[in-house]
Amino acid sequence: MKIFEKTIGAVNGAMMWVCGIIGTFMAFLVVADIIMRTMKMPIQWAFEMTQWLSATMALLGGGYALLKGGHVKIDLVYKRFPLRIRAIVDIFTSALFYVLCLVLIWHGSIVAYESFLTKATTGAQLDPPMYLVQILVPIGGLLIGLQSIVILVRNIRIALTGREEREGN
């Protein structure tokens, strides 16, 4: 299980770098577009490209955010629970999370596949095939789902033992 945990952590860690590179490119693109607009020569496709890249970052970065505990939590009461009780609550509530992941993977795959078959495009300035971005929905669902399996296993260990396992063990 440790190999699975480390592999998923490494994959989601790599997605952080991918998202960082995309974000850097977006920043340069926006600055270039602003400069070009001052010269009355805007980059026609810049706005559309930043939208696609923002969606890419959100979908690919979800697993990394979960890895680092960066998702929004409403833990006013939750954080006061003992460690074992928090783990048990997380185990039961993770079922809802898995439903979300399955919907993202299943429905996202269907939509992307249909777009691929019909050769659907955006119809905008760049006019890329829709499936190129739509396929990111099931990939993002898979990345966050795999990371949540790692967290579920960790929560089961905590629920059974009452303590967290240290990195060195």
Backbone as a printed PyTorch tensor [residue, N CA C, xyz], in Angstrom:
tensor([[[  0.8220,  -1.1930,   0.0000],
         [  0.0000,   0.0000,   0.0000],
         [  0.8680,   1.2590,   0.0000]],

        [[  2.0300,   1.1740,   0.6360],
         [  2.9310,   2.3320,   0.6760],
         [  3.3810,   2.7370,  -0.7260]],

        [[  3.6130,   1.7450,  -1.5850],
         [  4.0370,   2.0410,  -2.9570],
         [  2.9190,   2.7810,  -3.6870]],

        [[  1.6700,   2.3210,  -3.5190],
         [  0.5180,   2.9830,  -4.1290],
         [  0.4140,   4.4220,  -3.6320]],

        [[  0.5310,   4.5840,  -2.3210],
         [  0.4400,   5.9110,  -1.7040],
         [  1.5180,   6.8480,  -2.2380]],

        [[  2.7440,   6.3600,  -2.3210],
         [  3.8480,   7.1890,  -2.8140],
         [  3.6980,   7.4940,  -4.2990]],

        [[  3.2210,   6.5190,  -5.0620],
         [  3.0410,   6.7240,  -6.5000],
         [  1.9720,   7.7730,  -6.7740]],

        [[  0.8450,   7.6600,  -6.0970],
         [ -0.2330,   8.6300,  -6.2910],
         [  0.2220,  10.0070,  -5.8240]],

        [[  0.9270,  10.0680,  -4.7050],
         [  1.4720,  11.3420,  -4.2320],
         [  2.4430,  11.9470,  -5.2400]],

        [[  3.2640,  11.0970,  -5.8530],
         [  4.2210,  11.5820,  -6.8550],
         [  3.5100,  12.0820,  -8.1080]],

        [[  2.4890,  11.3620,  -8.5390],
         [  1.7320,  11.7920,  -9.7300],
         [  1.0580,  13.1350,  -9.4650]],

        [[  0.4030,  13.2510,  -8.3130],
         [ -0.2570,  14.5220,  -7.9930],
         [  0.7610,  15.6230,  -7.7300]],

        [[  1.9230,  15.2730,  -7.1960],
         [  2.9980,  16.2490,  -7.0370],
         [  3.4940,  16.7470,  -8.3880]],

        [[  3.5710,  15.8420,  -9.3620],
         [  3.9660,  16.2320, -10.7220],
         [  2.9260,  17.1630, -11.3370]],

        [[  1.6610,  16.9320, -11.0150],
         [  0.6030,  17.8030, -11.5460],
         [  0.7570,  19.2290, -11.0160]],

        [[  1.3130,  19.3660,  -9.7990],
         [  1.5830,  20.7000,  -9.2670],
         [  2.5550,  21.4250, -10.1860]],

        [[  3.5860,  20.7040, -10.6480],
         [  4.5670,  21.3180, -11.5520],
         [  3.9390,  21.6370, -12.9040]],

        [[  3.1050,  20.7320, -13.4000],
         [  2.4160,  20.9850, -14.6690],
         [  1.5530,  22.2370, -14.5400]],

        [[  0.8010,  22.3280, -13.4450],
         [ -0.0540,  23.5000, -13.2240],
         [  0.7840,  24.7660, -13.0490]],

        [[  1.9280,  24.6540, -12.4090],
         [  2.8150,  25.8110, -12.2520],
         [  3.3350,  26.3170, -13.5870]],

        [[  3.7030,  25.3960, -14.4570],
         [  4.1750,  25.7750, -15.7930],
         [  3.0400,  26.4130, -16.5890]],

        [[  1.8510,  25.8300, -16.4990],
         [  0.6950,  26.3920, -17.1940],
         [  0.4030,  27.7960, -16.6670]],

        [[  0.4360,  27.9550, -15.3430],
         [  0.1820,  29.2710, -14.7430],
         [  1.2050,  30.3080, -15.1800]],

        [[  2.4540,  29.9020, -15.2640],
         [  3.5060,  30.8190, -15.7220],
         [  3.2650,  31.2270, -17.1730]],

        [[  2.9270,  30.2540, -18.0090],
         [  2.6170,  30.5540, -19.4090],
         [  1.4260,  31.5080, -19.5050]],

        [[  0.3970,  31.2460, -18.6860],
         [ -0.7740,  32.1260, -18.6860],
         [ -0.3990,  33.5550, -18.3140]],

        [[  0.4610,  33.7070, -17.3180],
         [  0.8800,  35.0430, -16.8940],
         [  1.5820,  35.7730, -18.0370]],

        [[  2.4920,  35.0820, -18.7090],
         [  3.1750,  35.6940, -19.8530],
         [  2.1910,  36.0290, -20.9670]],

        [[  1.2390,  35.1500, -21.2120],
         [  0.2440,  35.3840, -22.2580],
         [ -0.6120,  36.6090, -21.9510]],

        [[ -1.0410,  36.7310, -20.7090],
         [ -1.8650,  37.8820, -20.3220],
         [ -1.0580,  39.1770, -20.4320]],

        [[  0.1710,  39.1650, -19.9630],
         [  1.0220,  40.3640, -20.0600],
         [  1.2590,  40.7200, -21.5250]],

        [[  1.5580,  39.7170, -22.3500],
         [  1.7770,  39.9710, -23.7760],
         [  0.5230,  40.5470, -24.4200]],

        [[ -0.6300,  40.0060, -24.0540],
         [ -1.8830,  40.5140, -24.6160],
         [ -2.1370,  41.9530, -24.1900]],

        [[ -1.8450,  42.2700, -22.9390],
         [ -2.0210,  43.6590, -22.4690],
         [ -1.1070,  44.5980, -23.2480]],

        [[  0.1300,  44.1930, -23.4160],
         [  1.0740,  45.0300, -24.1710],
         [  0.6040,  45.1950, -25.6120]],

        [[  0.1500,  44.1050, -26.2100],
         [ -0.3210,  44.1760, -27.5940],
         [ -1.5870,  45.0190, -27.7140]],

        [[ -2.4320,  44.9950, -26.7090],
         [ -3.6490,  45.8210, -26.7300],
         [ -3.3040,  47.3110, -26.6830]],

        [[ -2.2460,  47.6570, -25.9530],
         [ -1.8600,  49.0790, -25.9280],
         [ -1.3840,  49.5460, -27.2990]],

        [[ -0.9460,  48.6080, -28.1300],
         [ -0.5220,  48.9370, -29.4950],
         [ -1.6410,  48.6760, -30.5010]],

        [[ -2.8680,  48.4650, -29.9870],
         [ -4.0560,  48.2110, -30.8140],
         [ -3.9310,  46.9470, -31.6770]],

        [[ -3.1770,  45.9470, -31.1590],
         [ -3.0250,  44.6630, -31.8540],
         [ -3.2030,  43.5160, -30.8490]],

        [[ -4.4120,  43.3550, -30.3080],
         [ -4.5890,  42.3130, -29.2890],
         [ -4.3620,  40.9140, -29.8610]],

        [[ -3.9560,  40.0150, -28.9770],
         [ -3.8210,  38.6080, -29.3610],
         [ -5.2370,  38.0280, -29.3230]],

        [[ -5.7750,  37.7500, -30.4860],
         [ -7.1910,  37.3680, -30.6090],
         [ -7.5690,  36.1350, -29.7890]],

        [[ -6.6780,  35.1970, -29.6590],
         [ -6.9870,  33.9310, -29.0110],
         [ -6.5630,  33.8870, -27.5450]],

        [[ -6.0060,  34.9710, -27.0180],
         [ -5.4530,  34.9490, -25.6570],
         [ -6.5190,  34.6910, -24.5960]],

        [[ -7.6650,  35.3420, -24.7020],
         [ -8.7130,  35.1760, -23.6860],
         [ -9.2130,  33.7330, -23.6620]],

        [[ -9.4740,  33.1850, -24.8420],
         [ -9.9450,  31.8030, -24.9260],
         [ -8.9020,  30.8340, -24.3590]],

        [[ -7.6410,  31.0600, -24.7000],
         [ -6.5690,  30.1870, -24.2340],
         [ -6.4500,  30.2310, -22.7100]],

        [[ -6.5640,  31.4070, -22.1100],
         [ -6.4650,  31.4900, -20.6500],
         [ -7.6460,  30.7920, -19.9760]],

        [[ -8.8120,  30.8230, -20.6040],
         [ -9.9540,  30.0850, -20.0440],
         [ -9.6780,  28.5800, -20.0410]],

        [[ -9.1920,  28.0560, -21.1550],
         [ -8.9000,  26.6310, -21.2570],
         [ -7.7980,  26.2290, -20.2770]],

        [[ -6.7840,  27.0660, -20.1790],
         [ -5.6790,  26.7490, -19.2840],
         [ -6.0890,  26.8280, -17.8120]],

        [[ -6.9760,  27.7600, -17.4860],
         [ -7.4890,  27.8440, -16.1050],
         [ -8.2610,  26.5770, -15.7450]],

        [[ -9.0950,  26.1110, -16.6740],
         [ -9.8410,  24.8690, -16.4380],
         [ -8.8820,  23.6970, -16.2790]],

        [[ -7.8390,  23.6710, -17.1030],
         [ -6.8380,  22.6010, -17.0140],
         [ -6.1790,  22.5940, -15.6450]],

        [[ -5.7990,  23.7720, -15.1580],
         [ -5.1590,  23.8640, -13.8410],
         [ -6.0980,  23.4010, -12.7330]],

        [[ -7.3600,  23.7940, -12.8170],
         [ -8.3200,  23.4080, -11.7810],
         [ -8.5320,  21.8940, -11.7600]],

        [[ -8.6420,  21.2950, -12.9350],
         [ -8.9040,  19.8590, -12.9990],
         [ -7.6890,  19.0190, -12.6400]],

        [[ -6.5180,  19.4220, -13.1100],
         [ -5.3140,  18.6440, -12.8130],
         [ -4.7620,  18.9220, -11.4200]],

        [[ -5.0900,  20.0710, -10.8530],
         [ -4.5600,  20.4340,  -9.5430],
         [ -5.3820,  19.9570,  -8.3630]],

        [[ -6.5600,  19.3870,  -8.6240],
         [ -7.4310,  18.9420,  -7.5310],
         [ -6.8140,  17.8610,  -6.6660]],

        [[ -6.1510,  16.9030,  -7.2900],
         [ -5.5030,  15.8250,  -6.5380],
         [ -4.3770,  16.3390,  -5.6640]],

        [[ -3.6160,  17.3050,  -6.1820],
         [ -2.5250,  17.8910,  -5.4000],
         [ -3.0850,  18.6730,  -4.2020]],

        [[ -4.1710,  19.4180,  -4.4370],
         [ -4.7970,  20.1570,  -3.3360],
         [ -5.2690,  19.2030,  -2.2460]],

        [[ -5.8150,  18.0550,  -2.6560],
         [ -6.2530,  17.0560,  -1.6730],
         [ -5.0520,  16.4530,  -0.9500]],

        [[ -3.9740,  16.1990,  -1.6800],
         [ -2.7450,  15.6710,  -1.0900],
         [ -2.2270,  16.5890,   0.0140]],

        [[ -2.2810,  17.8770,  -0.2060],
         [ -1.7490,  18.8580,   0.7440],
         [ -2.8040,  19.4020,   1.7020]],

        [[ -4.0300,  18.8620,   1.6420],
         [ -5.0910,  19.3300,   2.5390],
         [ -5.5480,  20.7390,   2.2170]],

        [[ -5.5010,  21.0990,   0.9460],
         [ -5.8160,  22.4610,   0.5410],
         [ -7.2480,  22.7170,   0.1340]],

        [[ -8.0990,  21.6950,   0.1770],
         [ -9.5030,  21.9120,  -0.1750],
         [-10.2250,  22.6060,   0.9750]],

        [[-11.2610,  23.3170,   0.6470],
         [-12.0390,  24.0560,   1.6420],
         [-12.7160,  23.0690,   2.5850]],

        [[-12.6260,  23.3630,   3.8750],
         [-13.2640,  22.5250,   4.8970],
         [-14.0850,  23.4290,   5.8080]],

        [[-15.1730,  22.8880,   6.2730],
         [-15.9580,  23.5710,   7.2880],
         [-15.7630,  22.7580,   8.5500]],

        [[-14.7580,  23.1570,   9.3310],
         [-14.3510,  22.2960,  10.4390],
         [-14.4640,  22.9730,  11.8030]],

        [[-15.4510,  23.8310,  11.9420],
         [-15.6380,  24.5170,  13.2150],
         [-15.8160,  23.5160,  14.3640]],

        [[-16.6180,  22.4860,  14.1530],
         [-16.8540,  21.4570,  15.1640],
         [-15.8990,  20.2840,  14.9560]],

        [[-15.6950,  19.9300,  13.7070],
         [-14.8950,  18.7640,  13.3310],
         [-13.5030,  18.7670,  13.9540]],

        [[-12.8300,  19.8990,  13.9360],
         [-11.4540,  19.9480,  14.4500],
         [-11.3750,  19.7300,  15.9600]],

        [[-12.4920,  19.8040,  16.6570],
         [-12.5140,  19.5700,  18.1030],
         [-12.6720,  18.0810,  18.4520]],

        [[-13.0140,  17.2660,  17.4430],
         [-13.1570,  15.8240,  17.6700],
         [-11.7850,  15.2090,  17.8970]],

        [[-11.7290,  14.1180,  18.6690],
         [-10.4710,  13.3690,  18.7820],
         [-10.0930,  12.7880,  17.4080]],

        [[ -8.8240,  12.4780,  17.2340],
         [ -8.2980,  12.0010,  15.9690],
         [ -9.0830,  10.7970,  15.4280]],

        [[ -9.3500,   9.8320,  16.2900],
         [-10.0650,   8.6230,  15.8600],
         [-11.4800,   8.9490,  15.3690]],

        [[-12.1890,   9.8290,  16.0540],
         [-13.5540,  10.2040,  15.6510],
         [-13.5180,  10.9520,  14.3120]],

        [[-12.5390,  11.8350,  14.1240],
         [-12.3980,  12.5450,  12.8360],
         [-12.1840,  11.5500,  11.7020]],

        [[-11.3620,  10.5360,  11.9470],
         [-11.0980,   9.5230,  10.9300],
         [-12.3760,   8.7500,  10.5860]],

        [[-13.1550,   8.4030,  11.5830],
         [-14.4040,   7.6680,  11.3550],
         [-15.3950,   8.5340,  10.5800]],

        [[-15.5140,   9.7910,  10.9480],
         [-16.3920,  10.7150,  10.2110],
         [-15.9290,  10.8270,   8.7620]],

        [[-14.6310,  10.9420,   8.5570],
         [-14.0810,  11.0380,   7.2010],
         [-14.3600,   9.7770,   6.3870]],

        [[-14.3060,   8.6270,   7.0220],
         [-14.5900,   7.3640,   6.3200],
         [-16.0230,   7.3670,   5.8100]],

        [[-16.9610,   7.7570,   6.6580],
         [-18.3700,   7.7490,   6.2490],
         [-18.6710,   8.8310,   5.2060]],

        [[-18.0850,  10.0000,   5.3560],
         [-18.3700,  11.0730,   4.3970],
         [-17.6260,  10.8870,   3.0790]],

        [[-16.6080,  10.0360,   3.0750],
         [-15.8700,   9.8200,   1.8250],
         [-16.7420,   9.1570,   0.7710]],

        [[-17.7880,   8.4600,   1.1700],
         [-18.6930,   7.8360,   0.1980],
         [-19.2910,   8.8850,  -0.7330]],

        [[-19.6630,  10.0310,  -0.1860],
         [-20.1950,  11.1180,  -1.0200],
         [-19.1400,  11.6230,  -1.9910]],

        [[-17.9230,  11.6800,  -1.5320],
         [-16.8250,  12.1480,  -2.3730],
         [-16.5870,  11.1820,  -3.5270]],

        [[-16.6780,   9.8770,  -3.2520],
         [-16.4780,   8.8870,  -4.3080],
         [-17.5760,   8.9570,  -5.3580]],

        [[-18.7850,   9.2870,  -4.9380],
         [-19.8730,   9.4770,  -5.9090],
         [-19.5080,  10.6230,  -6.8610]],

        [[-19.0120,  11.7200,  -6.3200],
         [-18.5830,  12.8450,  -7.1530],
         [-17.4790,  12.4140,  -8.1230]],

        [[-16.4910,  11.7100,  -7.6350],
         [-15.3860,  11.2510,  -8.4900],
         [-15.9000,  10.3370,  -9.5990]],

        [[-16.7940,   9.4270,  -9.2510],
         [-17.3400,   8.5100, -10.2590],
         [-18.1440,   9.2540, -11.3220]],

        [[-18.8970,  10.2590, -10.9110],
         [-19.6560,  11.0650, -11.8820],
         [-18.6950,  11.8030, -12.8110]],

        [[-17.6470,  12.3940, -12.2560],
         [-16.6670,  13.0900, -13.0830],
         [-16.0200,  12.1370, -14.0840]],

        [[-15.6370,  10.9610, -13.6190],
         [-14.9680,   9.9940, -14.4940],
         [-15.9410,   9.4370, -15.5330]],

        [[-17.0760,   8.9600, -15.0680],
         [-18.0290,   8.2950, -15.9610],
         [-18.6370,   9.2700, -16.9650]],

        [[-19.2930,  10.2970, -16.4650],
         [-19.9790,  11.2350, -17.3590],
         [-18.9780,  12.0400, -18.1890]],

        [[-17.8720,  12.4360, -17.5730],
         [-16.8460,  13.1770, -18.3120],
         [-16.2820,  12.3610, -19.4570]],

        [[-16.0930,  11.0650, -19.2460],
         [-15.5960,  10.1870, -20.3130],
         [-16.5960,  10.0740, -21.4530]],

        [[-17.8640,   9.9450, -21.1020],
         [-18.9130,   9.8350, -22.1210],
         [-18.9720,  11.1030, -22.9690]],

        [[-18.9760,  12.2490, -22.3110],
         [-19.0550,  13.5230, -23.0320],
         [-17.8340,  13.7140, -23.9300]],

        [[-16.6420,  13.4340, -23.4130],
         [-15.4220,  13.5850, -24.2100],
         [-15.4270,  12.6180, -25.3960]],

        [[-15.8620,  11.3980, -25.1630],
         [-15.8970,  10.4000, -26.2380],
         [-16.8860,  10.8110, -27.3250]],

        [[-18.0640,  11.2990, -26.9270],
         [-19.0510,  11.7530, -27.9110],
         [-18.5100,  12.9350, -28.7170]],

        [[-17.8160,  13.8410, -28.0570],
         [-17.2120,  14.9690, -28.7690],
         [-16.1440,  14.4930, -29.7450]],

        [[-15.3980,  13.4730, -29.3380],
         [-14.3780,  12.9040, -30.2180],
         [-15.0240,  12.2840, -31.4550]],

        [[-16.0930,  11.5080, -31.2460],
         [-16.7660,  10.8420, -32.3620],
         [-17.3990,  11.8400, -33.3320]],

        [[-17.9780,  12.9030, -32.7930],
         [-18.6660,  13.8820, -33.6410],
         [-17.7310,  14.9750, -34.1520]],

        [[-16.4760,  14.9260, -33.7170],
         [-15.4760,  15.9350, -34.1080],
         [-15.9420,  17.3600, -33.7430]],

        [[-16.5660,  17.4660, -32.5700],
         [-17.0780,  18.7630, -32.1050],
         [-15.9160,  19.7010, -31.7860]],

        [[-16.0830,  20.9550, -32.1460],
         [-15.0900,  21.9880, -31.8310],
         [-15.7860,  23.1100, -31.0800]],

        [[-14.9970,  24.0310, -30.5590],
         [-15.5610,  25.1080, -29.7510],
         [-16.2660,  26.1610, -30.5930]],

        [[-15.8390,  26.3230, -31.8290],
         [-16.4230,  27.3530, -32.6780],
         [-15.8640,  28.7380, -32.3810]],

        [[-14.9150,  28.8170, -31.4750],
         [-14.3210,  30.1100, -31.1050],
         [-13.0900,  30.3820, -31.9780]],

        [[-12.3180,  31.3790, -31.5980],
         [-11.1700,  31.8170, -32.3880],
         [-10.1950,  30.6830, -32.7050]],

        [[ -9.7420,  29.9680, -31.6900],
         [ -8.7970,  28.8650, -31.9140],
         [ -9.4750,  27.6240, -32.4890]],

        [[-10.7370,  27.4220, -32.1300],
         [-11.5540,  26.3030, -32.5960],
         [-10.9210,  24.9310, -32.3540]],

        [[-10.4340,  24.6860, -31.1150],
         [ -9.8490,  23.3590, -30.8450],
         [-10.9470,  22.3100, -30.6930]],

        [[-10.5970,  21.0430, -30.8570],
         [-11.5720,  19.9790, -30.6010],
         [-11.9880,  20.0110, -29.1250]],

        [[-13.2760,  19.8530, -28.8790],
         [-13.7990,  19.9110, -27.5160],
         [-13.2330,  18.8070, -26.6280]],

        [[-13.0050,  17.6360, -27.1970],
         [-12.5840,  16.5080, -26.3740],
         [-11.2270,  16.7430, -25.7110]],

        [[-10.3940,  17.6090, -26.2890],
         [ -9.0800,  17.8570, -25.6890],
         [ -9.1900,  18.4130, -24.2740]],

        [[-10.1600,  19.2690, -24.0510],
         [-10.3640,  19.8110, -22.7050],
         [-11.3270,  18.9420, -21.9170]],

        [[-12.3230,  18.3870, -22.5880],
         [-13.3050,  17.5580, -21.8850],
         [-12.6760,  16.3070, -21.2800]],

        [[-11.6320,  15.7890, -21.8890],
         [-10.9780,  14.5870, -21.3490],
         [-10.2960,  14.8950, -20.0180]],

        [[-10.0460,  16.1680, -19.7490],
         [ -9.4370,  16.5480, -18.4720],
         [-10.3900,  16.3330, -17.2970]],

        [[-11.6980,  16.3320, -17.5510],
         [-12.6700,  16.1150, -16.4700],
         [-12.5170,  14.7120, -15.8800]],

        [[-12.5480,  13.6390, -16.6980],
         [-12.3370,  12.3200, -16.0820],
         [-10.9150,  12.1280, -15.5440]],

        [[ -9.9290,  12.7440, -16.1880],
         [ -8.5630,  12.6340, -15.6640],
         [ -8.4740,  13.3000, -14.2940]],

        [[ -9.0520,  14.4850, -14.1660],
         [ -9.0760,  15.1720, -12.8720],
         [ -9.8340,  14.3770, -11.8280]],

        [[-10.9740,  13.7880, -12.2290],
         [-11.7370,  12.9410, -11.3090],
         [-10.9430,  11.7300, -10.8580]],

        [[-10.1730,  11.1600, -11.7800],
         [ -9.3320,  10.0100, -11.4420],
         [ -8.2100,  10.4070, -10.4830]],

        [[ -7.5470,  11.5290, -10.7600],
         [ -6.4500,  11.9780,  -9.8900],
         [ -6.9290,  12.2570,  -8.4680]],

        [[ -8.0420,  12.9470,  -8.3530],
         [ -8.5520,  13.2670,  -7.0160],
         [ -9.1290,  12.0200,  -6.3510]],

        [[ -9.7190,  11.1180,  -7.1600],
         [-10.2480,   9.8700,  -6.6070],
         [ -9.1610,   8.9610,  -6.0650]],

        [[ -8.0630,   8.8470,  -6.8030],
         [ -6.9470,   8.0120,  -6.3350],
         [ -6.3280,   8.5960,  -5.0630]],

        [[ -6.1950,   9.9280,  -5.0200],
         [ -5.6460,  10.5500,  -3.8150],
         [ -6.5840,  10.3330,  -2.6300]],

        [[ -7.8930,  10.3390,  -2.8960],
         [ -8.8370,  10.1250,  -1.7930],
         [ -8.8150,   8.6830,  -1.3040]],

        [[ -8.4450,   7.7340,  -2.1590],
         [ -8.2850,   6.3430,  -1.7070],
         [ -7.1320,   6.2610,  -0.7170]],

        [[ -6.0410,   6.9750,  -1.0190],
         [ -4.8990,   7.0230,  -0.0940],
         [ -5.3510,   7.5790,   1.2570]],

        [[ -6.1390,   8.6310,   1.2260],
         [ -6.6250,   9.2480,   2.4660],
         [ -7.5870,   8.3120,   3.1970]],

        [[ -8.4380,   7.6020,   2.4440],
         [ -9.3590,   6.6520,   3.0660],
         [ -8.5950,   5.5540,   3.8050]],

        [[ -7.5700,   4.9970,   3.1820],
         [ -6.7710,   3.9490,   3.8240],
         [ -6.1090,   4.4940,   5.0890]],

        [[ -5.5980,   5.7170,   5.0070],
         [ -4.9850,   6.3480,   6.1750],
         [ -6.0210,   6.5300,   7.2890]],

        [[ -7.2430,   6.9360,   6.9270],
         [ -8.2950,   7.1260,   7.9310],
         [ -8.7310,   5.8010,   8.5480]],

        [[ -8.7420,   4.7370,   7.7620],
         [ -9.0800,   3.4120,   8.3060],
         [ -8.0200,   2.9900,   9.3240]],

        [[ -6.7440,   3.2250,   8.9980],
         [ -5.6630,   2.9090,   9.9460],
         [ -5.8390,   3.6890,  11.2480]],

        [[ -6.1520,   4.9720,  11.1230],
         [ -6.3270,   5.8160,  12.3160],
         [ -7.5290,   5.3380,  13.1230]],

        [[ -8.6330,   5.0020,  12.4260],
         [ -9.8360,   4.5310,  13.1310],
         [ -9.5620,   3.2410,  13.8910]],

        [[ -8.7230,   2.3860,  13.3320],
         [ -8.4140,   1.1100,  13.9820],
         [ -7.3950,   1.2390,  15.1080]],

        [[ -6.3930,   2.1070,  14.9000],
         [ -5.3120,   2.2030,  15.8830],
         [ -5.4540,   3.3950,  16.8310]],

        [[ -6.1710,   4.4180,  16.3960],
         [ -6.2990,   5.6270,  17.2300],
         [ -5.1340,   6.5710,  17.1110]],

        [[ -4.2060,   6.2880,  16.2120],
         [ -3.0460,   7.1950,  16.0490],
         [ -2.6350,   7.2270,  14.5710]],

        [[ -1.9460,   8.3240,  14.2280],
         [ -1.4380,   8.4930,  12.8670],
         [ -0.1250,   7.7760,  12.7080]],

        [[  0.0860,   7.2330,  11.5460],
         [  1.3600,   6.5810,  11.2430],
         [  2.3490,   7.6580,  10.8080]],

        [[  3.5520,   7.5630,  11.3120],
         [  4.5830,   8.5630,  10.9650],
         [  5.2120,   8.2180,   9.6370]],

        [[  5.7930,   9.2260,   8.9720],
         [  6.4430,   9.0590,   7.6650],
         [  7.5320,   7.9980,   7.6900]],

        [[  8.3110,   7.9130,   8.7230],
         [  9.4390,   6.9890,   8.7960],
         [  9.0200,   5.5300,   8.8950]],

        [[  7.8020,   5.2520,   9.3370],
         [  7.3410,   3.8710,   9.5390],
         [  6.8800,   3.2440,   8.2600]]])
